[in-house]
């Protein structure tokens, strides 16, 4: 499966970053993004407890062929509580539910959202391989997995993509999965490529986040770490100005420079931001500026871990926190 270098993460239209826009506004934005040529939409069972898939399905109604469609299963809201469940029966049911909410006959790319440590990954991947054989999904992806888990999965079925957080301030893929995906001819899909808004210069004060914004629980936005991280932003703005692009575009250009198999899926609720992000896929930034950007914001300079302990325990991907 060949993915466009830039897609659109749809999560925040329904989930995670405080108050989501009204569904009709979200549908309108997605349809306009399709008009602008956005060719990959990324959603999940978890997002909004299924509401995000419904929204994406509404946006694609009558224009299913305008974009590749990706969703995820294996992590869902059950009675309002997030549950990781990779049992084959659960995944079979979630694939069917995703198809119904999206209003489509086939999902192009379906990820195992998290590895359920109670279930061998081969069993979960085997269930998704059955969905491929049945024509319900086109290809299998994995999210936030380690190199070992990728190899275990590849022993069972072809894997088209691995989705991990990747940006200058989250370098965990450089501990192995960046190279492992390249070697296996698997796309590495970078979520949060502008560092949850930080590298878009969109966070003035984390204390102003909405009460349910998930960033409130992330150490890098908390008082113990935020001042050190905020001190990196003036230099980041200056590098973007030198490159002749926006701060968000500099982050995206950096991510895409990490290899031809790397795909970025920045999320947004605004069409102007979607347009700005898409333009980064054809932007040329001097490699010397990209190198300086990666030196300015990176593992050695960013303060705090990317997740709090409870969220980190859900993730199988290699982590610099563990290395340290």
Tab-separated table of C-alpha atoms in Angstrom:
chain	number	residue	atom	x	y	z
A	1	UNK	CA	0.000	0.000	0.000
A	2	UNK	CA	1.336	3.415	-0.981
A	3	UNK	CA	0.276	6.187	1.386
A	4	UNK	CA	0.461	9.923	0.658
A	5	UNK	CA	3.271	11.626	2.553
A	6	UNK	CA	0.757	13.840	4.377
A	7	UNK	CA	-2.614	12.900	5.814
A	8	UNK	CA	-5.065	14.332	8.300
A	9	UNK	CA	-5.530	13.028	11.822
A	10	UNK	CA	-9.203	13.384	12.663
A	11	UNK	CA	-9.096	12.679	16.417
A	12	UNK	CA	-9.444	16.193	17.750
A	13	UNK	CA	-12.654	16.762	15.800
A	14	UNK	CA	-14.302	14.574	18.451
A	15	UNK	CA	-11.830	13.706	21.176
A	16	UNK	CA	-8.946	14.548	23.482
A	17	UNK	CA	-8.153	18.258	23.031
A	18	UNK	CA	-10.858	19.893	25.074
A	19	UNK	CA	-14.025	21.150	23.409
A	20	UNK	CA	-14.509	19.662	19.940
A	21	UNK	CA	-16.251	21.618	17.177
A	22	UNK	CA	-19.873	20.880	16.398
A	23	UNK	CA	-20.168	17.746	14.230
A	24	UNK	CA	-21.552	19.681	11.275
A	25	UNK	CA	-18.534	22.005	11.421
A	26	UNK	CA	-16.226	19.004	11.530
A	27	UNK	CA	-17.891	17.456	8.496
A	28	UNK	CA	-17.690	20.758	6.637
A	29	UNK	CA	-13.969	21.080	7.426
A	30	UNK	CA	-13.219	17.515	6.298
A	31	UNK	CA	-15.079	17.905	3.039
A	32	UNK	CA	-13.224	21.135	2.342
A	33	UNK	CA	-9.939	19.368	3.155
A	34	UNK	CA	-10.839	16.678	0.621
A	35	UNK	CA	-11.477	19.449	-1.895
A	36	UNK	CA	-7.950	20.718	-1.135
A	37	UNK	CA	-6.502	17.305	-1.995
A	38	UNK	CA	-6.003	15.741	1.433
A	39	UNK	CA	-5.703	12.064	0.534
A	40	UNK	CA	-5.584	10.190	3.854
A	41	UNK	CA	-8.029	10.438	6.760
A	42	UNK	CA	-7.133	8.761	10.062
A	43	UNK	CA	-9.719	7.893	12.714
A	44	UNK	CA	-10.288	5.172	15.348
A	45	UNK	CA	-12.867	3.225	17.330
A	46	UNK	CA	-11.691	5.046	20.464
A	47	UNK	CA	-12.113	8.616	19.296
A	48	UNK	CA	-15.229	10.077	20.805
A	49	UNK	CA	-16.514	6.579	21.562
A	50	UNK	CA	-17.221	6.021	17.859
A	51	UNK	CA	-18.469	9.524	17.084
A	52	UNK	CA	-15.345	10.380	15.120
A	53	UNK	CA	-15.845	7.459	12.750
A	54	UNK	CA	-19.443	8.566	12.237
A	55	UNK	CA	-18.254	12.105	11.456
A	56	UNK	CA	-15.612	10.894	9.001
A	57	UNK	CA	-18.191	8.646	7.381
A	58	UNK	CA	-20.517	11.600	6.868
A	59	UNK	CA	-17.699	13.593	5.278
A	60	UNK	CA	-16.922	10.737	2.867
A	61	UNK	CA	-20.538	10.125	1.875
A	62	UNK	CA	-20.741	10.305	-1.900
A	63	UNK	CA	-16.986	10.704	-2.281
A	64	UNK	CA	-15.494	7.526	-0.864
A	65	UNK	CA	-12.790	7.394	-3.528
A	66	UNK	CA	-11.435	10.833	-2.668
A	67	UNK	CA	-9.173	9.592	0.144
A	68	UNK	CA	-7.616	6.548	1.717
A	69	UNK	CA	-9.404	5.717	4.942
A	70	UNK	CA	-7.617	4.481	8.054
A	71	UNK	CA	-9.144	3.449	11.363
A	72	UNK	CA	-8.108	1.464	14.423
A	73	UNK	CA	-9.420	-1.147	16.817
A	74	UNK	CA	-8.268	-2.925	19.934
A	75	UNK	CA	-8.814	0.116	22.161
A	76	UNK	CA	-12.273	1.483	22.862
A	77	UNK	CA	-14.441	3.281	25.390
A	78	UNK	CA	-16.480	0.732	27.320
A	79	UNK	CA	-19.009	2.338	29.687
A	80	UNK	CA	-16.932	5.499	29.490
A	81	UNK	CA	-13.658	3.760	30.382
A	82	UNK	CA	-10.788	3.193	27.944
A	83	UNK	CA	-10.192	-0.532	27.496
A	84	UNK	CA	-7.396	-2.240	25.556
A	85	UNK	CA	-8.665	-5.558	24.213
A	86	UNK	CA	-6.888	-7.368	21.408
A	87	UNK	CA	-8.811	-10.640	21.527
A	88	UNK	CA	-9.783	-11.878	18.065
A	89	UNK	CA	-13.518	-11.863	18.844
A	90	UNK	CA	-13.299	-8.254	20.024
A	91	UNK	CA	-11.408	-7.155	16.931
A	92	UNK	CA	-13.855	-8.911	14.605
A	93	UNK	CA	-16.736	-7.085	16.288
A	94	UNK	CA	-14.919	-3.750	16.228
A	95	UNK	CA	-14.092	-4.016	12.527
A	96	UNK	CA	-17.762	-4.604	11.771
A	97	UNK	CA	-18.785	-1.723	14.033
A	98	UNK	CA	-16.248	0.591	12.366
A	99	UNK	CA	-17.592	-0.308	8.924
A	100	UNK	CA	-21.130	0.462	10.088
A	101	UNK	CA	-20.241	3.798	11.673
A	102	UNK	CA	-18.167	4.865	8.674
A	103	UNK	CA	-20.861	3.716	6.251
A	104	UNK	CA	-18.356	1.968	3.996
A	105	UNK	CA	-17.848	-1.567	2.746
A	106	UNK	CA	-14.068	-1.524	3.172
A	107	UNK	CA	-11.534	0.328	5.307
A	108	UNK	CA	-8.256	0.781	3.448
A	109	UNK	CA	-5.969	0.506	6.487
A	110	UNK	CA	-6.966	-0.821	9.901
A	111	UNK	CA	-4.553	-0.623	12.829
A	112	UNK	CA	-4.283	-2.530	16.060
A	113	UNK	CA	-4.432	0.617	18.191
A	114	UNK	CA	-2.485	-0.845	21.105
A	115	UNK	CA	-0.963	-4.244	21.731
A	116	UNK	CA	-2.957	-6.059	24.409
A	117	UNK	CA	-0.239	-7.629	26.545
A	118	UNK	CA	-2.644	-10.390	27.585
A	119	UNK	CA	-2.986	-11.555	23.967
A	120	UNK	CA	-0.106	-12.696	21.715
A	121	UNK	CA	0.095	-10.138	18.934
A	122	UNK	CA	-0.070	-12.935	16.377
A	123	UNK	CA	-3.602	-13.751	17.501
A	124	UNK	CA	-4.721	-10.140	17.113
A	125	UNK	CA	-3.027	-9.804	13.726
A	126	UNK	CA	-4.509	-13.134	12.655
A	127	UNK	CA	-8.011	-11.768	13.264
A	128	UNK	CA	-7.224	-8.703	11.162
A	129	UNK	CA	-5.809	-10.952	8.432
A	130	UNK	CA	-9.191	-12.692	8.363
A	131	UNK	CA	-10.798	-9.272	7.814
A	132	UNK	CA	-8.419	-8.658	4.903
A	133	UNK	CA	-9.359	-12.011	3.370
A	134	UNK	CA	-13.040	-11.142	3.792
A	135	UNK	CA	-12.554	-7.822	1.992
A	136	UNK	CA	-13.500	-5.771	5.058
A	137	UNK	CA	-10.110	-4.080	5.344
A	138	UNK	CA	-7.421	-3.540	2.750
A	139	UNK	CA	-4.291	-3.728	4.886
A	140	UNK	CA	-3.148	-4.141	8.494
A	141	UNK	CA	-1.365	-1.549	10.609
A	142	UNK	CA	0.052	-1.478	14.132
A	143	UNK	CA	0.237	1.470	16.524
A	144	UNK	CA	2.830	2.233	19.229
A	145	UNK	CA	4.614	-1.101	18.905
A	146	UNK	CA	8.229	-2.110	19.378
A	147	UNK	CA	10.550	-3.649	16.815
A	148	UNK	CA	10.057	-7.059	18.438
A	149	UNK	CA	6.287	-6.814	18.130
A	150	UNK	CA	6.539	-5.714	14.502
A	151	UNK	CA	8.631	-8.768	13.694
A	152	UNK	CA	6.185	-11.033	15.558
A	153	UNK	CA	3.331	-9.555	13.540
A	154	UNK	CA	5.170	-9.861	10.229
A	155	UNK	CA	5.581	-13.576	10.881
A	156	UNK	CA	1.774	-13.880	10.755
A	157	UNK	CA	0.666	-11.446	8.032
A	158	UNK	CA	1.886	-8.507	5.915
A	159	UNK	CA	1.943	-5.203	7.796
A	160	UNK	CA	1.456	-2.032	5.761
A	161	UNK	CA	2.128	0.631	8.377
A	162	UNK	CA	3.281	1.288	11.918
A	163	UNK	CA	1.914	4.398	13.591
A	164	UNK	CA	4.050	5.905	16.359
A	165	UNK	CA	4.405	9.388	17.769
A	166	UNK	CA	7.289	11.116	15.996
A	167	UNK	CA	8.445	14.721	15.944
A	168	UNK	CA	11.616	16.564	16.904
A	169	UNK	CA	10.535	16.431	20.545
A	170	UNK	CA	9.467	12.730	20.515
A	171	UNK	CA	12.291	10.648	19.037
A	172	UNK	CA	11.336	7.161	20.240
A	173	UNK	CA	11.163	5.755	16.669
A	174	UNK	CA	14.899	6.404	16.402
A	175	UNK	CA	15.453	3.622	18.937
A	176	UNK	CA	14.703	1.052	16.244
A	177	UNK	CA	11.289	1.238	14.614
A	178	UNK	CA	12.316	3.925	12.090
A	179	UNK	CA	14.954	1.612	10.634
A	180	UNK	CA	12.924	-1.592	11.114
A	181	UNK	CA	10.004	-0.223	9.116
A	182	UNK	CA	12.310	1.002	6.361
A	183	UNK	CA	13.984	-2.390	6.136
A	184	UNK	CA	10.643	-4.215	6.026
A	185	UNK	CA	9.107	-1.838	3.452
A	186	UNK	CA	6.511	-0.721	5.993
A	187	UNK	CA	5.309	2.881	6.233
A	188	UNK	CA	6.053	4.709	9.465
A	189	UNK	CA	3.062	6.965	10.116
A	190	UNK	CA	3.972	9.796	12.478
A	191	UNK	CA	1.160	11.007	14.692
A	192	UNK	CA	1.514	14.268	16.652
A	193	UNK	CA	4.229	15.424	14.212
A	194	UNK	CA	3.945	19.010	15.464
A	195	UNK	CA	4.316	17.899	19.078
A	196	UNK	CA	0.678	18.287	20.114
A	197	UNK	CA	0.687	21.911	18.973
A	198	UNK	CA	3.952	22.844	20.682
A	199	UNK	CA	6.019	23.083	17.486
A	200	UNK	CA	3.178	24.878	15.727
A	201	UNK	CA	3.759	27.615	18.312
A	202	UNK	CA	0.134	27.112	19.319
A	203	UNK	CA	0.575	26.677	23.087
A	204	UNK	CA	0.987	29.958	24.936
A	205	UNK	CA	0.057	28.701	28.408
A	206	UNK	CA	-0.834	25.091	29.249
A	207	UNK	CA	-2.825	26.365	32.224
A	208	UNK	CA	-5.351	27.623	29.667
A	209	UNK	CA	-6.018	24.132	28.281
A	210	UNK	CA	-9.649	23.038	28.503
A	211	UNK	CA	-10.402	20.866	31.559
A	212	UNK	CA	-10.533	17.601	29.581
A	213	UNK	CA	-7.580	18.324	27.307
A	214	UNK	CA	-5.328	15.240	27.479
A	215	UNK	CA	-2.224	17.438	27.415
A	216	UNK	CA	-2.944	18.443	31.022
A	217	UNK	CA	-1.732	14.975	32.076
A	218	UNK	CA	1.403	15.070	29.915
A	219	UNK	CA	4.529	15.950	31.900
A	220	UNK	CA	6.032	18.214	29.227
A	221	UNK	CA	3.163	20.685	29.604
A	222	UNK	CA	3.220	20.714	33.409
A	223	UNK	CA	4.865	23.382	35.571
A	224	UNK	CA	7.942	21.293	36.371
A	225	UNK	CA	8.878	21.071	32.684
A	226	UNK	CA	6.976	23.713	30.708
A	227	UNK	CA	9.318	26.690	31.361
A	228	UNK	CA	12.322	24.770	29.979
A	229	UNK	CA	10.356	23.662	26.932
A	230	UNK	CA	8.852	27.092	26.295
A	231	UNK	CA	12.384	28.506	26.269
A	232	UNK	CA	13.026	26.504	23.067
A	233	UNK	CA	10.284	28.263	21.125
A	234	UNK	CA	12.003	31.571	20.263
A	235	UNK	CA	14.801	29.643	18.549
A	236	UNK	CA	12.265	27.452	16.767
A	237	UNK	CA	10.379	30.492	15.483
A	238	UNK	CA	13.650	31.992	14.238
A	239	UNK	CA	14.558	28.806	12.348
A	240	UNK	CA	11.130	28.723	10.699
A	241	UNK	CA	11.515	32.339	9.634
A	242	UNK	CA	14.954	31.571	8.208
A	243	UNK	CA	13.481	28.647	6.270
A	244	UNK	CA	10.644	30.817	4.968
A	245	UNK	CA	7.907	28.642	6.465
A	246	UNK	CA	5.664	28.455	9.497
A	247	UNK	CA	6.759	26.742	12.732
A	248	UNK	CA	4.363	23.855	12.045
A	249	UNK	CA	5.713	23.429	8.518
A	250	UNK	CA	9.264	23.274	9.845
A	251	UNK	CA	8.279	20.402	12.157
A	252	UNK	CA	6.516	18.566	9.341
A	253	UNK	CA	9.409	19.066	6.934
A	254	UNK	CA	11.739	17.647	9.581
A	255	UNK	CA	9.540	14.571	10.074
A	256	UNK	CA	9.252	13.903	6.337
A	257	UNK	CA	13.020	14.251	5.970
A	258	UNK	CA	13.541	11.200	8.168
A	259	UNK	CA	12.937	8.851	5.271
A	260	UNK	CA	10.830	8.333	2.139
A	261	UNK	CA	8.724	5.767	4.017
A	262	UNK	CA	7.695	8.305	6.683
A	263	UNK	CA	4.148	9.719	6.551
A	264	UNK	CA	2.822	12.538	8.744
A	265	UNK	CA	-0.770	12.839	9.956
A	266	UNK	CA	-1.084	16.171	11.784
A	267	UNK	CA	-4.468	16.805	13.320
A	268	UNK	CA	-6.446	20.014	13.244
A	269	UNK	CA	-9.971	21.364	13.471
A	270	UNK	CA	-9.267	24.227	11.055
A	271	UNK	CA	-9.129	24.236	7.273
A	272	UNK	CA	-6.419	26.911	7.117
A	273	UNK	CA	-4.194	24.741	9.284
A	274	UNK	CA	-4.950	21.661	7.154
A	275	UNK	CA	-3.962	23.672	4.080
A	276	UNK	CA	-0.772	24.893	5.789
A	277	UNK	CA	0.124	21.341	6.823
A	278	UNK	CA	-0.496	19.900	3.374
A	279	UNK	CA	1.795	22.493	1.812
A	280	UNK	CA	4.667	21.166	3.929
A	281	UNK	CA	4.710	17.952	1.883
A	282	UNK	CA	6.167	19.837	-1.098
A	283	UNK	CA	8.207	22.361	0.860
A	284	UNK	CA	11.977	22.388	0.424
A	285	UNK	CA	13.879	23.295	3.569
A	286	UNK	CA	17.656	23.471	3.552
A	287	UNK	CA	18.985	20.273	5.188
A	288	UNK	CA	21.302	22.398	7.309
A	289	UNK	CA	18.290	24.169	8.820
A	290	UNK	CA	16.582	20.838	9.443
A	291	UNK	CA	19.712	19.603	11.213
A	292	UNK	CA	19.767	22.706	13.407
A	293	UNK	CA	16.060	22.246	14.138
A	294	UNK	CA	16.684	18.687	15.267
A	295	UNK	CA	19.515	19.882	17.475
A	296	UNK	CA	17.480	22.660	19.026
A	297	UNK	CA	14.501	20.459	19.907
A	298	UNK	CA	15.346	16.868	20.722
A	299	UNK	CA	15.898	14.263	23.385
A	300	UNK	CA	18.750	16.212	24.955
A	301	UNK	CA	16.829	19.489	25.203
A	302	UNK	CA	13.167	18.625	25.829
A	303	UNK	CA	12.214	18.391	29.496
A	304	UNK	CA	9.890	15.654	30.758
A	305	UNK	CA	8.593	12.356	29.441
A	306	UNK	CA	5.932	12.297	26.725
A	307	UNK	CA	3.387	10.370	28.818
A	308	UNK	CA	2.550	10.045	32.497
A	309	UNK	CA	3.201	6.604	33.985
A	310	UNK	CA	-0.284	5.195	33.422
A	311	UNK	CA	-0.317	6.098	29.725
A	312	UNK	CA	3.297	4.976	29.229
A	313	UNK	CA	2.366	1.532	30.574
A	314	UNK	CA	-0.097	1.107	27.678
A	315	UNK	CA	2.609	1.578	25.039
A	316	UNK	CA	4.903	-1.143	23.691
A	317	UNK	CA	7.161	1.165	21.658
A	318	UNK	CA	10.761	1.689	22.697
A	319	UNK	CA	11.205	4.713	24.952
A	320	UNK	CA	14.079	7.008	25.811
A	321	UNK	CA	12.646	7.139	29.341
A	322	UNK	CA	13.485	3.445	29.687
A	323	UNK	CA	16.931	3.913	28.135
A	324	UNK	CA	17.717	6.686	30.598
